[in-house]
Amino acid sequence: MCGIVGYVGGRSALDVVLAGLKRLEYRGYDSAGVAVLADGSLAAAKKAGKLVNLEKELSVRPLPAGGTGIGHTRWATHGGPTDVNAHPHLDGAGRVGVVHNGIIENFAALRAELADRGHDLRSETDTEVVAYLLAEEFSSCADLAEAMRLVSLRLEGAFTLVAVVADDPDVVVGARRNSPLVVGVGEDESFLASDVAAFIAHTRSAVELGQDQVVELRRDAIRITGFDGRPADDARAYHVGWDASAAEKGGYDYFMLKEIAEQPRAVADTLLGRIDAAGSLSLDEVRITASELREMDKVVIVACGTAFHAGLIAKYAIEHWTRIPCEVELASEFRYRDPILDPRTLVVAISQSGETMDTLMALRHAREQGAKVLAICNTNGSTIPRESDAVLYTHAGPEVAVASTKAFLTQLVACYLVALYLGQVRGTKWGDEIQAVVRDLSHIAGAVEEVLGTMEPVRDLARTLADKDTVLFLGRHVGYPVALEGALKLKELAYMHAEGFAAGELKHGPIALIEEDLPVVVVVPSPRGRSVLHDKVVSNIQEIRARGARTIVIAEEGDEAVVPYADHLVRIPVTPTLLQPLVATVPLQVFACELATARGNEVDQPRNLAKSVTVE
Ligand code: F6R
């Protein structure tokens, strides 16, 4: 939520910052702004709406050229998406400029304090107070990093701050608590950003900041200290494993289309190197001993949105393969119900970004109660894996479209691997059984490719439904979370009323919603796996069709039983029952993407949303 960029070096800071903001626009697009240090003063421009509005403004009123600058793309929290509330915020004298991601919870008290000292703040944001406080501190210590440290100590909440001051034009300073901030180390130039994507075109050398740290960035030097003023010794330097082309559309109209198409590779990459010659599975980082894992008597999965749906599917695999009870909980609800946790609880936190505040707070709560946390994450070095006891990275590559697609499929693969790993350590699965499932998983990339090759009728169908108000989704067993995911994709992209139901639950109420020509998507389990399951879902299709529904049936190749009841039939390859979500989800992604396009919606940047949700 909110994207931040800072630059100091020999290039045009404005060009670097604008290009970085373009890459970070997925984090928020309510407004954008930049500030550049030139000729001993600070020049800023900001505009409500997408980055393109700021670019237009800059073409009419250009900023002077300079080698130090900051920029921001906003997802509004305090104050509406207006020009005045857009970042950067400047102090009264216009000497200090600051951009911010997060929420400063005690801003009202700080603002009142500033008002008492005669300052007249212009915006409704929580951020503006920081510009004034920094200016006050800087006027007494003449050191922006020190001023930032002192101000950070006064702030409550989550914040990433990046600031510049006109009096020290070769320095950019950042501070981090609970929101992401990464340093990019170039040749005689340095970068700061919420995500490496912002500077990947210039350098792949990155340093991640720890919690409660301040960084002072010069062209040729980076100094990191804790909020306590001590030099930081835990900053981790790393090489980014992908390049700028991975963060570009590569000929597709939307990032979402590219990311849907990348799923076969993402799935294959997530599996890569997981199993050794002796047939043993491995995770990426494990600071939980085998004996601790054997002692676990409960697994609790915490996640949000699409990642939560991956967790719901994981429950089936974990319980079936390990016989450990598994609960799945929305991370935003988790800590408020005072869950029962102890060192024998394994908490699995699933997050694409690794920065989702609800999930982060849930895992912190779990660790405070003595539970061990295993993270499934797509973002190397992000906060959630850093604070976990074990990590399995999904190798989906950067996911830019706000609606999650390839991250979801790779989260599923990772969940299956975690379930198998637990089965291996606890001895509930034999080596050959594990290898058989891994073999099945290794066929999934090809199966997804096959599904992608047959999506034209799904696109045609989606276009014909563009004027519908409601679409329902039904599934049973692992098909139920797939139905939830299909409905979520449609809501967030097409802005339609879409709901997912457990097919068996329909008769307990929701069937009253069925009316003539209402589109209902049904995910049908394999007839070969659990025939009881399959037959029940076929009966459910008949029940809704008898009441007028237009049935859109997703069923395995060769499943002839569904044919008489399917108004539209979408075939998916034969897959083991537990793994079916990996192929059944793909048509639902394509369906939502096409329907959104047909309704004229912004596919990559749906309204009101942001990719990385760093507020609770
Ligand atoms: C939906 C979507 C969101 C995210 C959720 C969690 O398409 O992308 O529901 O899945 O905000 O995000 P992460 O996985 O980054 O924790």
XYZ file of C-alpha atoms and ligand atoms in Angstrom:
632
model
C 0.000 0.000 0.000
C 1.574 3.172 -1.267
C 4.768 2.926 -3.270
C 7.836 4.912 -2.329
C 10.988 5.681 -4.298
C 14.119 7.615 -3.359
C 17.207 8.251 -5.478
C 20.600 9.908 -5.173
C 23.135 9.695 -8.002
C 24.251 11.022 -11.348
C 21.080 10.478 -13.379
C 18.010 12.675 -13.521
C 16.334 11.898 -10.200
C 12.963 12.786 -11.721
C 13.341 10.174 -14.495
C 14.501 7.468 -12.094
C 11.747 8.216 -9.588
C 8.966 8.362 -12.196
C 10.108 5.086 -13.780
C 10.206 3.534 -10.294
C 6.727 4.807 -9.472
C 5.422 3.277 -12.676
C 6.631 -0.092 -11.417
C 5.100 0.497 -8.002
C 1.738 1.791 -9.146
C 0.237 -1.599 -8.288
C 0.647 -0.579 -4.630
C -1.838 2.290 -4.924
C -3.059 4.696 -7.549
C -5.103 7.353 -5.757
C -2.463 10.049 -6.346
C 1.208 10.444 -7.192
C 3.892 12.985 -6.432
C 7.612 13.726 -6.684
C 10.121 16.119 -5.148
C 13.569 16.939 -6.526
C 16.454 18.802 -4.922
C 17.929 21.368 -7.299
C 19.864 24.599 -6.859
C 19.600 24.514 -3.079
C 15.837 24.216 -2.985
C 13.146 21.567 -3.052
C 10.756 21.466 -6.008
C 7.666 19.277 -5.775
C 4.718 18.295 -7.952
C 1.756 16.120 -7.022
C -1.567 15.212 -8.522
C -4.658 13.230 -7.587
C -5.348 10.131 -9.681
C -2.964 7.856 -11.513
C 0.647 8.559 -12.322
C -0.331 9.665 -15.811
C -1.985 12.784 -14.294
C 1.280 13.700 -12.604
C 3.175 13.123 -15.842
C 0.776 15.485 -17.654
C 1.277 18.090 -14.935
C 5.059 17.765 -15.257
C 4.891 18.213 -19.017
C 3.107 21.521 -18.480
C 5.112 22.637 -15.432
C 8.462 20.796 -15.476
C 10.625 20.507 -12.379
C 14.272 21.622 -12.430
C 16.858 18.896 -13.030
C 18.603 17.367 -10.015
C 20.258 14.160 -8.906
C 18.357 13.650 -5.638
C 14.649 12.980 -5.424
C 11.756 11.121 -3.863
C 8.383 9.966 -5.146
C 5.150 8.377 -4.002
C 2.103 6.607 -5.380
C -0.744 6.572 -2.874
C -3.453 4.286 -1.563
C -5.441 6.727 0.522
C -5.965 6.128 4.242
C -6.138 9.515 5.996
C -7.763 12.109 3.761
C -9.325 11.629 0.348
C -7.389 11.240 -2.905
C -6.856 14.969 -3.607
C -3.900 17.035 -4.840
C -3.418 18.497 -1.353
C -3.371 15.108 0.344
C -0.987 13.633 -2.234
C 2.616 13.077 -1.137
C 5.346 14.417 -0.865
C 4.402 16.603 2.092
C 6.588 19.595 2.842
C 7.153 21.542 6.038
C 5.926 25.151 6.210
C 9.182 26.566 4.814
C 9.266 24.017 1.985
C 12.757 22.791 2.976
C 11.901 19.213 4.030
C 9.959 16.791 1.835
C 8.624 13.427 2.988
C 6.735 10.451 1.553
C 5.104 7.787 3.686
C 3.581 4.320 3.535
C 1.541 3.112 6.518
C -0.522 4.761 9.217
C 0.763 7.024 11.989
C -1.693 6.248 14.729
C -0.809 9.167 17.032
C -0.852 11.800 14.289
C -3.795 13.708 15.794
C -1.882 14.370 19.020
C 1.246 15.353 17.072
C -0.774 17.643 14.833
C -2.355 19.351 17.847
C 1.119 19.827 19.295
C 2.341 21.395 16.043
C -0.723 23.657 15.932
C 0.098 24.830 19.477
C 3.530 25.806 18.190
C 1.893 27.906 15.493
C 2.123 25.567 12.498
C -0.774 25.547 10.100
C -0.907 22.173 8.356
C -2.601 22.046 4.976
C -3.616 18.441 4.339
C -5.840 15.909 6.105
C -3.074 13.293 6.107
C -1.193 11.703 8.972
C 2.035 12.194 6.989
C 2.315 15.968 6.959
C 3.137 16.088 10.683
C 6.350 14.193 9.899
C 7.592 16.913 7.532
C 7.135 19.534 10.264
C 8.673 17.385 12.999
C 11.656 16.575 10.769
C 12.174 20.258 9.996
C 12.131 21.081 13.717
C 14.635 18.350 14.583
C 16.842 19.180 11.591
C 17.007 22.840 12.622
C 18.729 21.800 15.859
C 20.965 18.879 14.730
C 21.558 19.622 10.998
C 21.623 15.867 10.359
C 18.628 14.442 8.467
C 19.269 10.831 9.540
C 19.459 11.858 13.185
C 16.329 13.985 12.795
C 14.550 10.998 11.229
C 15.636 8.749 14.081
C 14.335 11.180 16.708
C 11.041 11.676 14.889
C 10.573 7.925 14.349
C 10.807 7.397 18.091
C 7.812 9.671 18.507
C 5.622 7.901 15.961
C 3.189 5.085 16.695
C 1.849 2.686 14.083
C 3.294 1.397 10.845
C 5.444 3.625 8.706
C 7.990 3.668 5.994
C 9.255 7.208 5.544
C 11.609 8.634 2.979
C 12.744 12.242 3.230
C 15.035 14.856 1.723
C 16.081 18.288 2.913
C 17.139 21.240 0.764
C 20.083 22.028 3.078
C 21.767 18.676 2.432
C 21.131 17.949 -1.256
C 23.181 14.765 -1.578
C 21.286 12.724 0.972
C 18.066 10.725 1.057
C 16.982 9.254 4.374
C 14.533 6.421 5.039
C 13.003 4.859 8.138
C 11.160 1.617 8.484
C 8.732 0.134 10.985
C 6.340 -2.598 9.859
C 6.214 -1.512 6.218
C 8.652 -2.580 3.501
C 11.710 -0.591 2.412
C 14.610 -1.915 0.340
C 17.906 -0.255 -0.579
C 19.329 -0.626 -4.095
C 23.088 -0.350 -4.370
C 24.346 0.921 -7.728
C 27.651 2.229 -9.121
C 27.952 5.672 -7.593
C 24.189 5.849 -7.074
C 21.754 4.559 -4.481
C 18.048 3.796 -4.445
C 15.335 3.290 -1.874
C 11.980 1.720 -2.653
C 9.049 -0.227 -1.280
C 9.889 -3.014 -3.709
C 12.992 -3.894 -5.751
C 10.887 -3.613 -8.937
C 11.326 0.166 -8.682
C 15.097 0.030 -9.259
C 15.650 -3.360 -10.890
C 16.359 -1.657 -14.245
C 19.460 -0.092 -12.640
C 20.760 -2.606 -10.119
C 20.053 -6.097 -8.822
C 22.064 -5.577 -5.603
C 19.710 -4.982 -2.730
C 19.883 -4.561 1.026
C 16.809 -5.087 3.107
C 16.218 -2.879 6.092
C 15.286 -4.439 9.396
C 12.563 -3.271 11.745
C 13.038 0.113 13.383
C 15.989 1.163 11.287
C 17.021 4.405 9.629
C 19.077 4.468 6.460
C 21.132 7.378 5.177
C 21.705 7.118 1.460
C 24.475 8.881 -0.426
C 25.742 8.177 -3.951
C 28.594 6.061 -2.668
C 27.676 5.199 0.913
C 24.819 3.680 2.842
C 24.660 3.984 6.609
C 22.066 2.033 8.561
C 21.317 2.576 12.242
C 18.619 1.405 14.605
C 16.071 3.830 16.047
C 18.287 3.584 19.150
C 21.177 5.153 17.198
C 23.354 2.032 17.152
C 24.822 0.859 13.836
C 22.674 -1.966 12.461
C 24.412 -5.303 12.110
C 21.505 -7.329 10.708
C 21.087 -5.629 7.307
C 21.051 -8.407 4.724
C 22.513 -7.806 1.256
C 21.151 -9.985 -1.542
C 21.065 -10.350 -5.286
C 17.651 -10.079 -6.959
C 17.103 -13.243 -8.963
C 14.994 -11.700 -11.754
C 15.498 -8.780 -14.088
C 13.547 -5.814 -15.408
C 11.864 -7.812 -18.182
C 10.108 -9.973 -15.563
C 8.386 -6.847 -14.267
C 7.163 -5.729 -17.691
C 4.063 -6.692 -19.683
C 6.043 -8.503 -22.380
C 3.535 -7.903 -25.170
C 0.377 -8.649 -23.153
C -2.338 -6.016 -22.776
C -2.368 -6.488 -19.022
C -0.029 -7.828 -16.387
C -2.834 -10.142 -15.308
C -2.909 -11.832 -18.719
C 0.859 -12.224 -18.636
C 0.758 -13.622 -15.123
C -2.014 -16.090 -15.995
C 0.113 -17.249 -18.937
C 3.194 -17.567 -16.730
C 1.522 -20.078 -14.430
C 2.978 -23.250 -15.948
C 6.497 -21.882 -15.459
C 5.719 -20.518 -11.986
C 4.352 -23.890 -10.868
C 7.373 -25.730 -12.287
C 9.810 -23.268 -10.676
C 8.183 -23.642 -7.272
C 8.719 -27.379 -7.465
C 12.288 -27.099 -8.695
C 14.931 -28.679 -6.495
C 12.515 -29.577 -3.709
C 13.251 -33.270 -3.717
C 16.773 -34.721 -3.524
C 18.181 -37.919 -5.034
C 17.235 -39.842 -1.888
C 13.642 -38.664 -2.308
C 13.665 -36.237 0.652
C 11.776 -32.981 0.476
C 13.298 -29.706 1.605
C 12.023 -26.208 2.435
C 14.151 -23.041 2.038
C 14.930 -22.048 5.602
C 14.045 -24.234 8.564
C 14.704 -23.176 12.132
C 12.291 -25.740 13.550
C 13.799 -29.082 14.524
C 12.438 -32.389 13.238
C 11.559 -33.386 16.787
C 9.598 -30.153 17.286
C 7.713 -30.860 14.067
C 6.965 -34.391 15.255
C 5.525 -32.957 18.477
C 3.110 -30.611 16.701
C -0.487 -31.463 17.496
C -2.224 -28.749 15.494
C -1.682 -26.712 12.345
C -3.273 -23.272 12.020
C -3.130 -21.504 8.672
C -3.464 -17.706 8.624
C -3.782 -15.649 5.446
C -5.959 -13.099 3.665
C -7.966 -13.027 0.453
C -6.671 -15.318 -2.243
C -3.914 -16.633 0.032
C -6.655 -17.593 2.507
C -8.306 -19.654 -0.222
C -4.983 -21.436 -0.789
C -5.008 -22.164 2.957
C -8.534 -23.617 2.798
C -7.331 -26.066 0.139
C -4.164 -26.860 2.106
C -6.306 -28.049 5.008
C -7.574 -30.985 2.965
C -4.046 -32.069 2.036
C -2.546 -31.528 5.488
C -5.247 -33.435 7.324
C -5.360 -36.220 4.748
C -1.606 -36.724 4.481
C -0.507 -36.028 8.052
C -3.610 -36.674 10.185
C -2.887 -33.478 12.169
C -5.941 -31.297 12.776
C -5.696 -28.141 10.709
C -7.624 -24.893 11.135
C -7.663 -22.093 8.590
C -8.351 -18.579 9.756
C -8.576 -15.124 8.231
C -5.479 -13.371 9.532
C -7.471 -10.221 10.286
C -9.684 -12.136 12.730
C -7.091 -14.409 14.247
C -5.578 -12.582 17.187
C -8.799 -10.932 18.286
C -10.409 -14.194 19.335
C -7.519 -15.077 21.633
C -6.697 -18.363 19.847
C -5.330 -21.299 21.810
C -1.690 -21.617 20.772
C 1.358 -23.239 22.310
C 4.757 -24.587 21.205
C 2.997 -27.619 19.737
C 1.057 -25.466 17.283
C 2.493 -24.949 13.825
C 1.178 -21.741 12.299
C 1.469 -21.501 8.529
C 1.350 -17.912 7.239
C 0.675 -17.608 3.500
C 1.411 -14.328 1.746
C 2.465 -13.348 -1.760
C 3.853 -9.969 -0.727
C 5.191 -11.005 2.666
C 4.046 -7.605 3.932
C 0.306 -8.024 4.535
C -0.171 -6.371 7.902
C -3.057 -8.592 9.035
C -0.980 -11.710 8.376
C 2.122 -10.200 9.957
C 0.230 -9.294 13.123
C -1.291 -12.787 13.266
C 2.140 -14.423 13.032
C 3.591 -12.105 15.669
C 0.718 -12.980 17.968
C 1.302 -16.688 17.341
C 5.010 -16.415 18.097
C 4.324 -14.446 21.277
C 2.219 -17.415 22.428
C 5.130 -19.772 21.745
C 3.858 -21.237 18.457
C 6.287 -21.845 15.583
C 5.577 -20.127 12.285
C 6.232 -21.433 8.808
C 5.864 -18.852 6.026
C 4.878 -19.508 2.430
C 5.893 -16.377 0.598
C 6.734 -15.040 -2.873
C 8.871 -12.079 -1.857
C 12.399 -12.780 -0.823
C 13.503 -10.819 2.206
C 10.059 -9.448 3.072
C 8.923 -9.111 6.669
C 6.767 -12.234 7.009
C 9.516 -14.749 6.074
C 12.070 -12.765 8.063
C 9.989 -13.116 11.184
C 9.143 -16.785 10.687
C 10.810 -19.963 11.955
C 10.740 -21.675 8.576
C 10.150 -20.494 5.018
C 9.127 -21.990 1.723
C 9.413 -19.490 -1.123
C 7.052 -19.708 -4.073
C 9.008 -18.901 -7.197
C 6.233 -17.142 -9.067
C 8.405 -14.137 -9.967
C 7.041 -10.628 -9.509
C 3.247 -10.445 -9.489
C 2.217 -6.957 -10.552
C -1.508 -7.216 -11.346
C -3.493 -6.498 -8.223
C -5.589 -9.649 -8.651
C -3.502 -12.623 -7.626
C -3.200 -15.480 -10.129
C 0.209 -17.138 -10.440
C 0.911 -16.455 -6.774
C -2.211 -18.470 -5.890
C -1.213 -21.495 -7.950
C 2.301 -21.459 -6.517
C 0.920 -21.053 -2.992
C -1.078 -24.212 -3.603
C 2.026 -26.072 -4.778
C 3.871 -24.831 -1.687
C 1.004 -25.940 0.572
C 1.083 -29.435 -0.909
C 4.850 -29.521 -0.374
C 4.480 -28.414 3.242
C 1.854 -31.105 3.814
C 4.165 -33.722 2.294
C 7.125 -32.393 4.284
C 5.143 -32.764 7.503
C 4.141 -36.248 6.404
C 7.800 -37.067 5.758
C 9.088 -35.731 9.090
C 6.290 -37.306 11.088
C 6.433 -40.569 9.164
C 2.769 -40.517 8.144
C 3.739 -40.831 4.487
C 6.198 -43.270 3.001
C 8.951 -42.017 0.700
C 7.407 -43.648 -2.358
C 4.016 -42.109 -1.566
C 5.629 -38.675 -1.319
C 7.429 -39.227 -4.591
C 4.198 -40.287 -6.273
C 2.511 -37.014 -5.257
C 5.559 -34.996 -6.325
C 5.369 -36.796 -9.665
C 1.689 -35.823 -9.956
C 2.641 -32.254 -9.098
C 5.312 -32.265 -11.769
C 2.607 -32.961 -14.386
C 0.579 -29.947 -13.320
C 2.597 -27.363 -15.279
C 1.727 -29.256 -18.498
C -1.913 -29.585 -17.434
C -2.167 -25.836 -16.785
C -0.604 -25.183 -20.184
C -3.265 -27.435 -21.699
C -6.062 -25.525 -19.939
C -4.623 -22.217 -21.136
C -4.721 -23.498 -24.703
C -8.483 -24.078 -24.552
C -9.725 -20.807 -23.063
C -11.254 -19.136 -26.125
C -14.819 -20.439 -25.432
C -14.481 -19.259 -21.817
C -13.578 -15.767 -23.059
C -16.510 -15.810 -25.514
C -18.866 -16.864 -22.752
C -17.546 -14.195 -20.365
C -18.233 -11.469 -22.921
C -21.867 -12.582 -23.290
C -22.357 -12.236 -19.528
C -21.059 -8.675 -19.279
C -24.488 -7.242 -18.510
C -25.383 -9.729 -15.757
C -25.611 -8.491 -12.166
C -24.769 -11.713 -10.355
C -22.751 -14.873 -10.885
C -22.700 -17.681 -8.335
C -19.953 -20.282 -7.871
C -20.404 -23.730 -6.358
C -17.936 -26.403 -5.293
C -17.541 -29.264 -2.878
C -14.447 -30.499 -0.993
C -11.371 -28.756 -2.519
C -13.690 -27.362 -5.189
C -15.361 -25.180 -2.541
C -12.361 -22.871 -1.985
C -11.932 -22.814 -5.777
C -15.519 -21.508 -5.991
C -14.677 -18.859 -3.378
C -11.607 -17.837 -5.362
C -13.618 -17.635 -8.619
C -16.131 -15.358 -6.888
C -13.408 -13.170 -5.372
C -11.737 -12.695 -8.763
C -15.037 -11.663 -10.323
C -15.882 -9.237 -7.519
C -12.563 -7.487 -7.529
C -12.179 -7.283 -11.308
C -15.685 -7.067 -12.761
C -17.291 -5.281 -9.765
C -20.185 -7.761 -9.945
C -22.060 -9.491 -7.209
C -20.396 -12.872 -7.055
C -20.584 -15.446 -4.294
C -19.050 -18.824 -3.743
C -20.965 -21.531 -1.884
C -20.315 -25.055 -0.746
C -22.552 -26.955 -3.167
C -24.147 -28.963 -0.357
C -24.998 -25.814 1.562
C -27.129 -24.468 -1.247
C -30.293 -26.180 -0.109
C -29.919 -24.572 3.325
C -30.685 -21.118 1.983
C -28.761 -19.805 -1.009
C -30.814 -21.834 -3.502
C -33.473 -19.160 -3.068
C -31.199 -16.896 -5.125
C -31.531 -19.066 -8.213
C -33.704 -17.549 -10.909
C -34.141 -17.838 -14.649
C -30.842 -17.528 -16.547
C -28.720 -16.788 -13.473
C -25.170 -17.898 -14.357
C -23.874 -20.475 -11.880
C -20.350 -21.860 -12.225
C -19.976 -25.343 -10.781
C -16.597 -26.953 -10.078
C -17.093 -30.711 -10.396
C -14.776 -33.157 -8.597
C -13.197 -35.999 -10.499
C -15.554 -38.991 -11.014
C -12.571 -41.294 -10.597
C -11.413 -40.043 -7.216
C -14.300 -39.912 -4.800
C -17.412 -40.908 -6.713
C -19.669 -39.951 -3.777
C -18.401 -36.422 -4.060
C -18.804 -36.328 -7.810
C -22.319 -37.745 -7.828
C -23.481 -35.315 -5.163
C -22.247 -32.338 -7.174
C -23.942 -33.672 -10.313
C -27.202 -33.795 -8.311
C -26.592 -30.201 -7.161
C -26.238 -29.125 -10.793
C -29.576 -30.746 -11.587
C -31.211 -28.998 -8.641
C -30.162 -25.524 -9.765
C -30.866 -26.194 -13.426
C -34.378 -27.312 -12.563
C -34.836 -23.828 -11.047
C -33.688 -21.993 -14.168
C -29.950 -21.474 -13.570
C -27.641 -21.253 -16.555
C -24.984 -23.805 -15.615
C -21.327 -23.309 -16.438
C -19.730 -26.603 -15.551
C -16.027 -27.154 -15.009
C -15.422 -30.865 -15.249
C -12.663 -33.323 -15.971
C -12.047 -34.729 -19.463
C -14.137 -37.876 -19.906
C -16.715 -36.984 -17.238
C -19.802 -37.719 -19.308
C -22.261 -37.620 -16.400
C -22.290 -33.804 -16.391
C -22.958 -33.382 -20.108
C -26.802 -33.379 -19.991
C -26.873 -30.686 -17.301
C -24.177 -28.299 -18.561
C -25.329 -25.255 -20.533
C -21.632 -24.497 -20.960
C -18.976 -27.113 -20.375
C -15.354 -26.260 -19.600
C -13.048 -29.261 -19.721
C -9.989 -29.588 -17.489
C -7.339 -32.339 -17.627
C -7.617 -35.448 -15.470
C -5.903 -34.657 -12.138
C -5.836 -36.324 -8.708
C -8.758 -35.040 -6.610
C -6.636 -33.142 -4.069
C -4.627 -31.394 -6.786
C -7.609 -30.439 -8.961
C -7.676 -26.776 -7.743
C -4.404 -26.218 -9.605
C -6.180 -26.688 -12.926
C -9.793 -25.809 -12.026
C -8.896 -22.259 -10.911
C -7.370 -21.249 -14.232
C -10.632 -20.956 -16.260
C -12.088 -18.863 -13.434
C -9.171 -16.416 -13.655
C -9.589 -16.114 -17.419
C -13.366 -15.732 -17.031
C -13.025 -12.868 -14.515
C -10.329 -11.112 -16.532
C -12.370 -11.230 -19.738
C -15.610 -10.173 -18.059
C -13.843 -7.208 -16.461
C -12.412 -6.202 -19.834
C -15.837 -6.522 -21.458
C -17.263 -4.220 -18.772
C -14.535 -1.688 -19.512
C -12.800 -2.067 -16.155
C -9.119 -1.578 -15.387
C -7.898 -5.160 -15.119
C -4.528 -4.566 -13.486
C -5.645 -1.836 -11.136
C -9.206 -2.457 -9.959
C -10.868 0.399 -8.125
C -10.286 0.868 -4.383
C -7.661 -1.879 -4.178
C -3.904 -2.085 -3.747
C -1.583 -5.013 -4.156
C 0.241 -4.971 -0.887
C -2.040 -4.300 2.058
C 0.225 -2.864 4.711
C -2.494 -1.494 6.982
C -4.753 -3.470 9.322
C -6.937 -11.071 -4.531
C -5.714 -10.689 -3.843
C -5.763 -10.459 -2.372
C -4.496 -10.998 -1.700
C -4.506 -10.646 -0.204
C -3.288 -11.207 0.512
O -6.724 -11.276 -5.887
O -4.683 -10.531 -4.451
O -6.907 -11.023 -1.820
O -4.443 -12.373 -1.884
O -4.518 -9.249 -0.057
O -2.113 -10.705 -0.020
P -0.727 -11.405 0.268
O -0.736 -12.747 -0.371
O 0.304 -10.495 -0.321
O -0.598 -11.513 1.765
